[in-house]
Structure formats: C-alpha cells, structure tokens
XYZ file of C-alpha atoms in Angstrom:
747
model
C -56.475 244.003 183.667
C -53.426 242.729 181.762
C -50.162 241.937 183.518
C -46.696 242.860 182.312
C -44.716 239.756 181.456
C -41.037 238.964 181.785
C -40.459 239.614 178.089
C -41.217 243.328 178.344
C -39.587 243.726 181.762
C -37.415 246.689 180.795
C -35.986 248.339 183.914
C -37.496 245.653 186.144
C -35.704 242.987 188.162
C -31.922 243.167 188.097
C -29.617 240.167 188.301
C -27.977 239.895 191.725
C -24.580 240.696 190.208
C -25.932 244.013 188.908
C -27.898 244.968 192.013
C -25.886 246.389 194.886
C -28.227 248.041 197.337
C -25.519 250.562 198.264
C -24.710 251.721 194.735
C -27.870 251.723 192.575
C -28.649 255.212 191.270
C -31.885 256.891 192.307
C -33.147 256.879 188.728
C -32.861 253.084 188.745
C -34.703 252.914 192.055
C -37.638 254.877 190.624
C -37.731 252.863 187.408
C -37.368 249.561 189.238
C -40.218 250.375 191.617
C -42.472 251.604 188.829
C -42.042 248.399 186.800
C -42.577 246.218 189.840
C -45.838 247.965 190.763
C -47.074 247.442 187.224
C -46.440 243.708 187.585
C -48.036 243.674 191.040
C -51.177 245.551 190.038
C -53.166 242.571 188.779
C -52.511 240.672 192.022
C -54.061 243.283 194.315
C -57.483 242.657 195.920
C -60.132 245.321 195.570
C -61.024 245.635 199.257
C -59.195 246.229 202.533
C -56.889 248.928 203.814
C -53.793 249.836 201.867
C -51.409 247.756 203.970
C -53.565 244.644 203.805
C -54.060 244.990 200.038
C -50.318 245.298 199.396
C -49.534 242.380 201.693
C -52.118 240.138 200.051
C -50.944 241.172 196.579
C -47.292 240.439 197.391
C -48.129 236.961 198.691
C -50.201 236.207 195.618
C -47.426 237.520 193.355
C -44.815 235.288 195.016
C -46.995 232.254 194.406
C -48.296 232.954 190.900
C -46.220 235.802 189.450
C -45.092 235.979 185.846
C -41.362 235.468 186.401
C -39.994 231.992 185.779
C -38.937 230.926 189.288
C -40.056 231.814 192.795
C -36.509 232.808 193.708
C -36.597 235.451 190.963
C -39.979 236.691 192.164
C -38.646 236.793 195.729
C -35.683 238.861 194.629
C -38.026 241.099 192.663
C -40.047 241.861 195.816
C -36.873 242.357 197.836
C -35.440 244.877 195.367
C -38.735 246.791 195.274
C -38.687 247.087 199.070
C -35.102 248.369 199.027
C -35.936 250.856 196.281
C -38.938 252.217 198.208
C -36.925 252.679 201.410
C -34.054 254.396 199.610
C -36.447 256.739 197.828
C -38.043 257.610 201.174
C -34.597 258.423 202.583
C -33.820 260.596 199.575
C -37.030 262.556 200.098
C -36.563 263.172 203.814
C -32.834 262.928 204.519
C -30.382 263.308 201.686
C -32.203 265.246 198.953
C -32.477 266.543 196.340
C -36.264 266.178 195.977
C -37.082 263.414 193.471
C -38.680 264.322 190.177
C -41.513 261.805 190.373
C -44.066 261.758 193.166
C -44.660 258.592 195.131
C -48.102 258.320 193.589
C -46.404 258.070 190.155
C -44.138 255.172 191.135
C -46.788 253.481 193.269
C -49.757 254.483 191.110
C -51.266 251.024 191.329
C -51.284 251.131 195.122
C -51.842 254.747 196.143
C -53.528 257.859 194.878
C -52.588 261.439 195.655
C -55.827 262.140 197.548
C -55.822 263.447 201.094
C -57.836 260.399 202.172
C -55.107 257.984 201.090
C -52.423 260.173 202.680
C -54.308 260.217 205.993
C -54.687 256.427 205.897
C -50.967 255.987 205.255
C -50.079 258.274 208.155
C -52.455 256.378 210.427
C -50.958 253.017 209.445
C -47.469 254.312 210.218
C -48.361 255.474 213.741
C -46.939 253.298 216.526
C -48.252 253.046 220.090
C -50.589 255.985 219.378
C -47.541 258.082 218.469
C -47.970 259.650 215.017
C -45.154 260.053 212.558
C -43.908 263.526 211.716
C -46.744 265.453 210.078
C -44.737 266.862 207.141
C -43.158 263.611 205.988
C -42.458 263.621 202.268
C -43.980 260.626 200.472
C -44.693 258.376 203.491
C -46.109 255.868 200.971
C -42.552 254.698 200.268
C -41.986 253.853 203.925
C -45.296 252.048 204.236
C -44.541 249.948 201.150
C -41.087 249.054 202.507
C -42.613 248.118 205.870
C -45.120 245.815 204.217
C -42.352 244.115 202.213
C -39.897 243.615 205.057
C -42.004 243.604 208.235
C -45.789 243.473 208.124
C -46.508 240.908 205.421
C -44.297 238.187 206.977
C -43.025 237.231 203.527
C -40.392 234.532 203.379
C -37.691 236.576 201.660
C -34.755 235.052 203.550
C -33.377 232.895 200.774
C -29.826 231.997 199.918
C -29.916 234.675 197.202
C -30.863 237.497 199.561
C -28.815 237.223 202.723
C -29.177 240.903 203.628
C -32.981 240.895 203.610
C -33.026 240.616 207.405
C -30.807 243.674 207.659
C -32.996 245.723 205.365
C -35.827 244.937 207.764
C -33.654 246.422 210.528
C -32.991 249.510 208.423
C -36.679 249.924 207.658
C -37.649 249.808 211.346
C -34.787 252.143 212.294
C -35.856 254.700 209.673
C -39.429 254.374 210.945
C -38.238 255.084 214.507
C -36.492 258.244 213.402
C -39.703 259.789 212.034
C -41.466 259.340 215.386
C -41.245 261.937 218.135
C -40.323 259.455 220.880
C -38.643 256.106 221.358
C -41.044 253.281 220.617
C -40.984 250.178 222.815
C -42.790 248.265 220.068
C -40.156 249.053 217.443
C -37.397 248.284 219.956
C -38.862 244.819 220.595
C -38.981 244.206 216.849
C -35.486 245.543 216.190
C -33.393 243.726 218.769
C -34.180 240.132 217.647
C -33.639 241.159 214.028
C -30.244 242.655 214.878
C -29.221 239.536 216.758
C -30.268 237.370 213.820
C -28.633 239.675 211.287
C -25.288 239.579 213.124
C -25.308 235.830 213.595
C -22.529 233.745 212.120
C -24.848 232.127 209.568
C -26.114 235.494 208.322
C -22.613 236.928 207.870
C -20.743 233.875 206.638
C -20.579 235.068 203.021
C -20.009 238.776 203.805
C -16.583 240.378 203.695
C -15.121 242.288 206.619
C -16.143 245.693 205.293
C -19.804 244.797 204.982
C -19.780 243.118 208.382
C -18.167 246.200 209.922
C -20.830 248.442 208.372
C -23.596 246.294 209.869
C -21.981 246.352 213.317
C -21.733 250.156 213.110
C -25.438 250.390 212.276
C -26.255 248.096 215.200
C -24.107 250.277 217.464
C -26.143 253.379 216.639
C -29.431 251.594 217.319
C -28.217 250.236 220.662
C -27.023 253.709 221.691
C -30.453 255.129 220.888
C -32.215 252.541 223.047
C -29.791 253.041 225.988
C -28.063 249.680 225.491
C -24.615 251.176 225.947
C -22.729 247.973 226.741
C -24.048 246.223 223.644
C -23.269 249.307 221.550
C -19.704 249.306 222.856
C -19.316 245.631 221.922
C -20.668 246.218 218.412
C -18.327 249.143 217.752
C -15.351 247.231 219.163
C -16.151 244.359 216.796
C -16.349 246.791 213.872
C -12.972 248.242 214.857
C -11.417 244.777 214.912
C -12.970 243.846 211.560
C -11.431 246.930 209.954
C -8.101 246.275 211.662
C -7.868 249.769 213.143
C -5.760 250.892 216.086
C -7.456 254.041 217.445
C -6.061 256.047 220.330
C -6.159 259.568 221.695
C -2.783 261.122 222.376
C -1.199 264.477 223.048
C 1.277 266.319 220.845
C 2.852 269.785 221.265
C 1.306 272.467 219.123
C -0.522 275.796 218.921
C -4.208 276.618 218.981
C -4.145 280.429 218.865
C -2.615 282.903 216.421
C -0.469 284.721 218.976
C 0.664 281.709 220.981
C 4.413 281.956 221.708
C 4.912 278.576 223.364
C 3.729 275.056 222.636
C 1.270 273.149 224.792
C 0.044 269.578 224.513
C -2.886 269.241 222.104
C -5.307 266.308 222.049
C -5.357 264.525 218.685
C -6.584 261.185 217.365
C -4.032 258.748 215.985
C -5.343 255.995 213.734
C -3.188 253.112 212.571
C -3.645 249.574 211.369
C -3.044 246.337 213.223
C -2.365 244.708 209.857
C -2.961 245.538 206.198
C -5.618 248.149 205.551
C -8.793 246.452 204.372
C -9.731 249.635 202.542
C -6.667 249.218 200.327
C -7.628 245.664 199.445
C -11.343 246.034 198.812
C -12.957 249.181 197.411
C -16.551 248.253 198.319
C -17.192 251.904 199.202
C -15.375 254.074 196.615
C -14.383 257.659 197.354
C -16.204 260.797 196.215
C -14.802 263.955 194.664
C -14.457 266.452 197.523
C -15.827 269.218 195.261
C -19.257 267.587 195.490
C -19.323 267.743 199.291
C -20.734 270.506 201.530
C -18.187 273.259 202.162
C -16.327 273.221 205.432
C -16.773 276.761 206.809
C -13.511 278.269 208.035
C -13.185 279.681 211.526
C -12.716 283.439 211.181
C -11.724 284.432 214.694
C -9.219 287.093 215.710
C -7.513 284.735 218.143
C -8.164 281.057 217.395
C -6.575 279.256 214.468
C -8.810 277.470 211.993
C -7.131 274.196 212.991
C -4.331 273.035 215.248
C -0.715 273.567 214.249
C 1.621 270.833 215.410
C 5.171 271.749 216.359
C 6.670 268.646 214.795
C 6.728 269.335 211.065
C 6.947 265.619 210.273
C 3.564 265.029 211.891
C 0.368 265.807 209.972
C -3.217 266.221 211.110
C -4.385 264.700 207.817
C -5.225 261.014 208.253
C -5.985 259.131 205.031
C -8.851 256.756 205.780
C -11.695 255.223 203.815
C -15.304 256.389 204.064
C -16.266 253.316 206.093
C -13.436 253.982 208.540
C -14.702 257.552 208.872
C -18.159 256.136 209.633
C -16.670 254.067 212.457
C -14.875 257.091 213.934
C -18.136 259.056 213.886
C -19.949 256.210 215.625
C -17.269 256.174 218.326
C -17.644 259.952 218.555
C -21.409 259.654 219.118
C -20.737 256.981 221.730
C -18.527 259.408 223.654
C -21.170 262.105 223.286
C -23.940 259.910 224.720
C -22.000 258.199 227.511
C -19.859 261.035 228.871
C -20.755 263.994 231.081
C -21.245 267.295 229.266
C -17.942 269.027 229.978
C -14.920 270.492 228.216
C -12.991 267.227 228.322
C -15.715 265.357 226.426
C -15.926 268.202 223.878
C -12.160 268.044 223.300
C -12.329 264.290 222.792
C -15.235 264.576 220.351
C -13.398 267.374 218.530
C -10.359 265.138 218.039
C -12.498 262.476 216.315
C -14.238 265.054 214.114
C -10.978 266.731 213.076
C -9.632 263.372 211.965
C -12.703 262.729 209.779
C -12.721 266.233 208.260
C -9.015 266.135 207.457
C -9.614 263.951 204.379
C -13.258 263.955 203.163
C -14.270 260.776 201.379
C -18.053 260.363 201.533
C -21.086 262.668 201.505
C -22.831 261.060 204.500
C -19.752 260.977 206.760
C -18.775 264.537 205.805
C -22.281 265.843 206.555
C -22.373 264.058 209.899
C -18.914 265.301 210.908
C -19.821 268.913 210.104
C -23.086 268.578 212.026
C -21.369 267.124 215.110
C -18.764 269.874 215.045
C -21.505 272.499 214.823
C -23.221 270.961 217.841
C -20.177 271.107 220.106
C -19.119 274.553 218.828
C -22.552 276.012 219.550
C -21.474 276.228 223.207
C -18.250 278.104 222.427
C -18.348 281.892 222.442
C -15.628 282.140 219.791
C -16.957 279.373 217.549
C -20.702 279.833 217.735
C -20.745 281.989 214.574
C -19.133 279.218 212.517
C -21.551 276.748 214.078
C -24.515 278.788 212.847
C -23.081 279.341 209.342
C -22.186 275.671 208.996
C -25.662 274.505 209.996
C -27.204 276.944 207.533
C -25.015 275.522 204.780
C -26.027 271.971 205.668
C -29.729 272.816 205.482
C -29.278 274.597 202.141
C -27.368 271.667 200.655
C -30.535 269.538 200.592
C -31.679 271.215 197.375
C -28.270 271.176 195.670
C -28.153 268.855 192.666
C -24.417 268.688 191.936
C -23.836 265.646 194.157
C -25.599 262.550 192.704
C -28.175 260.824 194.886
C -26.305 257.527 194.624
C -23.276 259.185 196.245
C -25.422 260.710 198.979
C -26.916 257.318 199.812
C -23.547 255.598 199.990
C -22.841 254.600 203.607
C -25.952 256.482 204.718
C -27.098 253.619 206.933
C -23.697 253.493 208.669
C -24.026 257.168 209.640
C -26.883 258.235 211.912
C -27.637 261.453 210.036
C -30.776 263.225 211.336
C -33.651 263.917 208.912
C -33.875 267.261 207.191
C -36.331 268.891 209.606
C -34.241 267.818 212.618
C -31.188 269.644 211.241
C -33.252 272.769 210.633
C -34.598 272.455 214.179
C -31.027 272.380 215.525
C -30.287 275.572 213.606
C -33.396 277.190 215.070
C -32.431 276.011 218.573
C -29.079 277.734 218.100
C -30.812 280.925 217.002
C -32.891 280.845 220.182
C -29.718 280.446 222.214
C -28.283 283.506 220.461
C -31.425 285.507 221.166
C -32.693 285.565 217.564
C -36.084 284.214 218.642
C -38.153 285.682 215.784
C -36.054 283.968 213.092
C -36.205 280.704 215.015
C -39.989 281.068 215.257
C -40.253 281.255 211.471
C -38.329 277.998 211.104
C -40.380 276.222 213.757
C -43.617 277.411 212.168
C -42.539 276.337 208.687
C -41.823 272.815 209.925
C -44.901 272.739 212.213
C -42.849 272.061 215.345
C -45.613 273.287 217.615
C -43.904 272.678 220.959
C -41.048 274.938 219.909
C -43.429 277.472 218.341
C -45.255 277.836 221.656
C -41.984 278.166 223.569
C -40.838 280.977 221.271
C -44.146 282.820 221.524
C -44.000 282.632 225.305
C -40.416 283.927 225.254
C -41.662 286.868 223.167
C -44.422 287.557 225.685
C -47.186 286.436 223.310
C -48.880 283.793 225.421
C -52.375 284.601 224.136
C -51.183 284.255 220.561
C -49.603 280.890 221.426
C -52.968 279.601 222.634
C -54.643 280.993 219.511
C -52.173 279.181 217.233
C -52.860 275.838 218.906
C -56.628 276.297 218.794
C -56.408 277.139 215.082
C -54.516 273.906 214.444
C -57.037 271.955 216.502
C -59.801 273.406 214.366
C -58.041 272.011 211.297
C -57.216 268.596 212.726
C -57.427 267.336 216.295
C -54.496 265.299 217.558
C -53.568 264.145 221.075
C -50.296 266.045 220.769
C -52.035 269.374 220.085
C -54.403 268.896 223.013
C -51.380 268.221 225.235
C -49.689 271.403 224.007
C -52.849 273.366 224.811
C -52.772 271.838 228.268
C -49.139 272.897 228.674
C -50.094 276.485 227.821
C -53.215 276.771 229.972
C -52.149 274.364 232.759
C -55.656 272.884 232.552
C -55.967 269.126 233.086
C -59.136 268.835 230.996
C -57.087 269.136 227.806
C -54.838 266.245 228.831
C -57.970 264.214 229.489
C -59.224 265.078 225.978
C -55.896 263.942 224.510
C -56.147 260.709 226.489
C -59.667 260.012 225.247
C -58.852 260.978 221.652
C -55.951 258.517 221.592
C -58.132 255.687 222.819
C -56.211 255.569 226.105
C -52.942 254.956 224.267
C -51.148 258.309 224.495
C -48.125 258.123 226.789
C -47.639 261.851 226.215
C -51.066 262.718 227.655
C -50.499 260.844 230.907
C -46.932 262.077 231.174
C -47.966 265.723 230.802
C -50.793 265.298 233.306
C -48.337 263.722 235.743
C -45.947 266.636 235.350
C -48.800 269.053 236.074
C -49.644 267.264 239.322
C -45.957 267.068 240.215
C -45.557 270.843 239.754
C -48.583 271.351 242.012
C -46.970 268.999 244.588
C -49.945 266.652 244.382
C -47.724 263.600 244.546
C -50.401 260.960 245.130
C -52.320 262.112 242.048
C -49.298 262.101 239.724
C -48.279 258.511 240.548
C -51.007 256.733 238.488
C -50.430 259.125 235.571
C -46.732 258.330 235.363
C -47.446 254.618 235.822
C -49.899 254.553 232.924
C -47.400 256.461 230.764
C -44.549 254.001 231.340
C -46.893 251.052 230.870
C -47.555 252.305 227.340
C -43.952 253.285 226.612
C -41.386 251.920 229.109
C -38.477 253.634 227.291
C -39.101 257.021 228.943
C -36.197 257.434 231.337
C -37.322 260.930 232.381
C -40.764 259.638 233.343
C -39.270 256.802 235.389
C -37.148 259.433 237.153
C -40.170 261.635 237.887
C -42.150 258.619 239.082
C -39.323 257.790 241.470
C -39.226 261.358 242.820
C -42.993 261.354 243.337
C -42.659 258.016 245.124
C -40.038 259.456 247.457
C -42.156 262.514 248.258
C -45.316 260.476 248.849
C -43.643 257.784 250.941
C -44.019 255.022 248.321
C -40.436 253.888 248.854
C -40.614 250.516 247.090
C -42.175 252.181 244.042
C -39.496 254.888 244.162
C -36.671 252.349 244.282
C -38.212 250.340 241.435
C -38.630 253.480 239.309
C -35.071 254.678 239.835
C -33.765 251.190 239.011
C -35.693 251.328 235.732
C -34.308 254.803 235.078
C -30.663 253.800 235.563
C -31.325 250.639 233.552
C -32.277 252.814 230.588
C -29.792 255.602 231.257
C -26.842 254.319 233.321
C -25.145 257.725 233.043
C -27.842 259.556 235.050
C -26.015 260.354 238.296
C -29.082 262.028 239.831
C -31.072 258.817 239.443
C -28.293 256.827 241.138
C -28.200 259.352 243.965
C -31.975 259.280 244.438
C -31.963 255.491 244.312
C -29.541 255.503 247.217
C -31.908 257.845 249.099
C -34.724 255.354 248.604
C -32.511 252.517 249.842
C -31.504 254.530 252.922
C -35.152 255.101 253.843
C -35.788 251.375 253.252
C -32.944 250.588 255.695
C -30.916 248.992 252.883
C -27.747 250.950 253.502
C -25.332 248.526 251.823
C -27.256 248.880 248.531
C -27.349 252.640 249.046
C -23.564 252.646 249.412
C -23.087 250.822 246.097
C -25.491 253.072 244.195
C -23.752 256.168 245.515
C -20.477 254.813 244.149
C -22.104 254.724 240.695
C -23.355 258.275 241.143
C -19.862 259.490 242.068
C -18.368 257.708 239.073
C -20.606 259.802 236.837
C -20.283 263.098 238.701
C -17.058 263.325 240.651
C -17.425 267.058 241.306
C -20.783 267.153 243.106
C -20.192 267.836 246.803
C -23.763 266.945 247.757
C -23.316 263.394 246.457
C -19.995 263.140 248.284
C -21.665 264.267 251.505
C -24.318 261.577 251.108
C -21.563 259.071 250.451
C -19.764 260.218 253.620
C -22.824 259.640 255.801
C -23.755 256.283 254.244
C -20.166 255.023 254.433
C -20.151 255.883 258.146
C -23.416 254.016 258.730
C -22.145 250.986 256.791
C -18.851 250.839 258.677
C -16.835 251.622 255.539
C -14.365 253.713 257.521
C -11.680 253.759 254.830
C -14.255 255.231 252.417
C -15.164 257.812 255.068
C -11.590 259.063 254.927
C -11.656 259.205 251.119
C -14.973 261.093 251.114
C -13.757 263.564 253.753
C -10.636 264.383 251.736
C -12.713 264.842 248.568
C -15.169 267.146 250.326
C -12.249 269.265 251.531
C -11.080 269.473 247.919
C -14.498 270.675 246.793
C -15.481 272.862 249.766
C -12.970 275.006 251.564
C -12.801 274.460 255.360
C -15.297 271.581 255.244
C -15.840 269.809 258.577
C -18.507 267.474 259.999
C -18.034 267.026 263.749
C -20.542 264.194 264.167
C -18.914 262.069 261.468
C -15.472 262.791 262.915
C -16.619 261.753 266.393
C -17.950 258.432 265.081
C -14.819 257.822 263.008
C -12.345 258.677 265.786
C -14.377 256.726 268.318
C -14.328 253.641 266.082
C -10.553 253.906 265.591
C -9.824 254.455 269.298
C -12.114 251.610 270.419
C -10.996 249.234 267.655
C -14.497 248.777 266.219
C -14.682 246.225 263.405
C -15.458 247.645 259.953
C -17.710 246.102 257.285
C -14.932 243.684 256.316
C -14.380 242.488 259.873
C -11.099 244.380 260.213
C -10.373 246.622 263.247
C -10.731 250.324 262.436
C -7.625 251.042 264.543
C -5.473 250.214 261.498
C -6.679 253.486 259.966
C -5.141 255.623 262.711
C -2.229 256.952 260.539
C -4.634 257.977 257.769
C -7.024 259.548 260.271
C -4.184 261.550 261.822
C -3.292 262.778 258.342
C -6.926 263.825 257.773
C -7.140 265.680 261.089
C -3.850 267.389 260.381
C -5.275 268.639 257.099
C -8.484 269.799 258.805
C -6.746 271.804 261.551
C -4.537 273.442 258.932
C -7.721 274.954 257.447
C -10.082 275.083 260.426
C -7.964 276.424 263.285
C -10.694 277.648 265.639
C -12.696 274.476 266.363
C -12.346 273.185 269.920
C -14.076 269.938 268.925
C -11.584 269.164 266.149
C -8.580 269.871 268.394
C -9.978 267.704 271.183
C -10.634 264.848 268.730
C -7.114 265.288 267.366
C -5.794 264.973 270.950
C -7.983 261.934 271.626
C -6.739 260.118 268.526
C -3.100 261.044 269.123
C -3.215 259.751 272.678
C -4.832 256.427 271.774
C -3.084 253.085 271.409
C 0.413 252.138 272.398
C 1.892 255.188 270.690
C -0.196 257.431 272.937
C 1.880 256.566 276.013
C 5.099 257.798 274.452
C 6.504 261.076 275.710
C 6.371 262.669 272.269
C 2.714 261.732 271.855
C 1.793 262.965 275.337
C 3.410 266.305 274.537
C 1.374 266.560 271.325
C -1.799 265.668 273.205
C -1.188 268.403 275.744
C -0.504 270.909 272.966
C -3.728 269.993 271.127
C -5.778 270.219 274.335
C -4.335 273.646 275.079
C -5.450 274.786 271.623
C -8.853 273.250 272.217
C -9.078 275.143 275.503
C -8.196 278.448 273.877
C -10.795 277.889 271.140
C -13.443 276.969 273.690
C -12.836 280.001 275.871
C -12.358 282.612 273.177
C -16.002 283.727 273.287
C -17.223 285.797 276.238
C -19.696 284.106 278.581
C -18.491 280.602 277.817
C -18.341 279.770 281.547
C -22.102 280.376 281.917
C -23.051 278.088 279.013
C -23.581 274.706 280.663
C -24.508 273.100 277.338
C -21.350 274.294 275.673
C -18.878 271.756 274.441
C -16.204 273.907 276.062
C -17.099 272.429 279.457
C -16.334 268.955 278.138
C -13.134 270.205 276.541
C -11.960 271.760 279.807
C -12.651 268.552 281.687
C -10.428 266.661 279.280
C -7.679 269.292 279.457
C -7.553 269.169 283.258
C-alpha cells in the first residue's frame, strides 16, 4: 500500500500560525482528519482491536512518518486528535449534522459495520458503565482518546503547549456521554488539570486563554463535588479578566401594573483595570442574528424584563463572550452550592439577565437560555416560556445558518449539555406539566428507558412497561436493562443477572439491589450491596448516604459514621447527611463531634426545626449553654409556643448552680439572657406552671434575688405558677403532678 507524501499533502498539516484549535472551520477539520488517516494507513498493523491498532500505528508514524521532522509529525498527530474531538462535539452537541460520516474520514481505521460500532462502544465503556447508546459517530471520540490518552504518545513538545489541556477536554467529553460519574475518569482528569494549570504550562499563554482554562477546570471540579477547588479556579479566572462582579439592588418595576418601585436584584460588572477584551480579540463576537431567538415572556402581569427607575442606569452590560462564559460558570456554581429556594433563583436570574442583555457567542447564549428555562420551569407564570424556549433550543440543532466554527467557539468554556440531555429536560418539563404522552414519545425516541418506564407507570401501563424492557433485552442484553426490569418487577434475580452480565463490575446492579433491600427494611442484607457499589464507583454520594442510613438502622454505627463522612466529603451541601452524621456520633458517645456536624447542617438548612431541636439537645449535653439559648430562640421563631421543660430545667439549674460550661466559664453569666428567653416564653405560653416556677427560680437566684424588687417578682411568678397548677379539677388528688412541687415552692 502506497503512502501519501508531504509533496501532495493538500489539506493536511497546518503550520502552527494557521492552526488555532478554537477557530478552525468544521470543513477544515474533516479535510485535515481525512488526509491524516490516509498518511497513517500504511503504518497500521493488521491484527488487534481497533484501539491497539491505532495506537501502534501512531507510534510507528511518529518514528518513521513521511514528514521531514518529528516535531512536524507530532503536530500532525495532535491536530488530527483535535479535529476528531471537535467533529464528535459537532455531531452530539452543537450541530448541524456533518455531511461526511465518520467512516468516510476514518475509512482507514473503521468500517460502517455493526461489528466495528459495537467494538467502539465497548472500548469507550468505563467501569462497566456503557456510553450513551445513540451516540453519533463514537469513532471520533475513540480516535481522540487514543491520541491524547490511551497511546501514551509524547506530544508535549514546545510547539504544542495545549496538548495536555486537550487531553483534559477529551476525558471531560467522555465523562459527559456516560450515565454516571466515573471514578476512573476523575482520577485521570485531576492530575492533568493540575499539570495543565501549572506555571510552566501557562507561561506563554495570555490572560484570556488562561482564564478560559480556569473556567473549564471550574466546571469539572463542580461536577466531581470539589467545590472549594472550583471556587478557587473561578476566582482566578475573574482576576485574570480583571472583572469586578457584585450583586446589588436598584429600585425598579417587575410587573406591568406596579405603581411603586421596589428594590430589584441585578448584577453589576465592572473592571479593576483596563478591559482585556478591548485589548485582545482572541474570541471575536458573532452576529446576533445567527443566535437562537430569545423567547419573550407573554404574561398578563409580569414584564418581559426589569424596568429600572433610574433612566441613566441600563440593564445592558457590554461584555465579551469569554466574560459571559465566566458569569455562566459563576451562575452554575451558585446553582450547585446553594439550597433550592427563591433567593438562589433570583441570584441565578441576575447572572443570566446580564449575559442575555448583549449576546456575543453561540455557546454562551445557548447556555444562558437553557439555565433560564431551568429556573423558570418552577414558576407558574414563566413555565410556558420555559417550555417554548427549550423547544427552540432543541430545534436549533438542525439549523444551518450559524457556521459550525462559530458554534464551537468557547464551547469548552461553557458546560453545555449534549443534544439528548436538552431534549430530556424538555420532556421532564412536559411530565411536570402533565403532558406525559408527549414526554413518552421523546424518551422513547432517545431510548431513555428509565424515563420511558416511569411514564408508562404514570399512565397505568405497568404491564406494557415490562414488555418494552423485555423486547429490548431480546435485541441486546445490557446490565442496565436487567436493572430496569428489576425495578419494575421488584425481583432480585434480575439484579443478580445484571451483576453477572457485567462481570461483577456494575455499580448500578448492586446499588439497585441495595435499594430493594432497604425498601424491604432488610438492613443487614443491603449493607454488602451498597459497599460493593461504592467500591466500584466511590463518587455516588446518594449510595454513601443510603449506606449510612442502613448502618444506623442495623446498629453498625462506625460504618454509618464513615459513610456519612464520605457523603459530605462528596456533597458538602447535603444537610441531611450532616444531621445523620451527628446522630451517629451521638450514639457513639462522641457528642462534641455531633455538635460540630449539626452546625454544618444548620448552615445549609437554617429553617429546619428538627435539626434545630437536635442541636438544642446536643448543645445541652455538651455544656454549650450559650448555644442552647440561641437554639431555643430559633425554635420559637420556627414553631409557635415552642417549649421544652427538660432542657429548661437543665439550663436554669446550671445557671443557678454556676455550673461550668464547655469553655470552663460559669453558666451564671448567662442569667440576663436566660431571663430574656423565659420572658419571651411566658409571653407565648402563659399556662405552664413549670415555666413560671423556673422563671421564679432563676429570678430569685444570685445576689440580685435578695433584692426587694426581685423577691416581689418571684412571688408574682409563683402565684401564676400556682394558678396554672390548680386550674384543672382533681389536681389535689394527683400525687405525681408537678403542681404539688409548685405548691411547696410557693408556700
């Protein structure tokens, strides 16, 4: 077989000055990849699986290829890997569908047979987790993986400083076509990110490119629950771009008939110095006519956008596309690290409004519209626009007006979901609106079998749901389908089949079996299932949580504490895990640790009275009497007429007797605050003899208790206690009644 030489290398390797991985048109990607595969063809061995053949051929090409120098051959391989990854993204994310099939560009490596396709899909599976079944042209992703990851080629030369980062992008794209987080990909990604953001790797990159890389790293860290590292990366990107970002309030109107101004939350963006975007147009702007249409809000009350009272102020903020990408990353950070409430939605809306006020880039505009649709799907007045906007985004995939090169610009700095994920979100919204049949069609078209089964069960067609799964199993058995059948029938044998079919590598099979045992309250049986699941994939925060709950119920307290620690390590914003961790510590007699974990739980959910009640009890046991007062006041805020006599008795007794608190300070110093608390309690709970007697006991304690004014108050409180104790008939016959003790004090 003859090889193509450098002389007839039309459309092949591009000089570094002409090759910018962000700006090459898709037609050049296809042509570049086609020419490279023609040069590579004569270096491929005849035997081995596809991945091994490509890897061996690439190594042989780097050593003996036709181009003059090894550095040129290295850059040739690098550009082919970039082209393959970008083409894969075009097929599955940005659209429109490419004209040439992957088998045309990679004809020397792949054929269009089902056998080759099945082998590619198998090679792309990670930890027994398959990639999405309807991936378009997975051959591109496999080729990119071989170039940047699997073949261990030495592509990190002085000419290709971003090769390490393209390896990060390749792994991140691979993660997004899997159903679950992969511990294997996470372990590969984190060292590459650290190396890619090192000083040596970035020394020749300008601030804009560095900022883009830090934004990409921020998204990846958010996905793998590394919130602190994500925050650092996004802060660094903000500093590199010289932005001053702050949320503020300004008077304005939100409704059409509003007659007075109220403070509206908006995002103000300024510069700490000169705008980098003005100095360096690395990411040029796009004609707004080529972008997806922003659907207007047609409501009879709400305005389409805020109207500020101050006419000199404008909601339009002129920023570059890269600066929009940073704002969206900060928006996603708020979304992932904040409780789901109206305040978080308002904050996210302020970021999105700023980005949509001056569209600059296809990727950032798409992401902003998608985020807005997500938060508006929970609003009764905005849900219609949310649905229409999502429909427009899904339809835009096939539009050809916007060039592919413009769609790919800044794509990696914006965590845009793949095409089927956006359609799934639209279907999820339809289910929420009650349009289950239309959602079922979408789920079926994209072979999202979990959602298909859920819809069929909602429609009362459980038998048909089982039939659908069995039909798919007859076509092709997968561990996932066996697990779905187990979910429908609640029969453990199907989870066992999934486990065996996966070669004992399916975390999903053991997780589902564990959930079945947990629902049946067979806690001892579910423990090993959950343990095997997290051994395979330790990034399952929900499984760690369930393992901890099963440990609590079965008395395995050390296991429960360990599991909840793992859970909060992955998801520090899970207040229920913090609360349950404190329960495990309490049962392990580690009350000081329980107190600290409850503080974390309250930080995340300040409105949950049950957590506050736990905090009240633990603070009492730990001698944190000042915190007892805080917790009591908060419980009275949350629950009208709240009172806990036992806690009050311990607290008042400690103050009267001068018991030392956890810091070694006498509790008697808290007497003024305790009097204030009791005064608040008796203003709400006026008929409790115990509270009035405790109020009298505290008032009469210490040196102040001997004063005439204090003695008069004590007598008054005891009289009220007496009246409360004797208000019920037959009190004098109840020897166990607290009224007898109250009367003895009063006399």
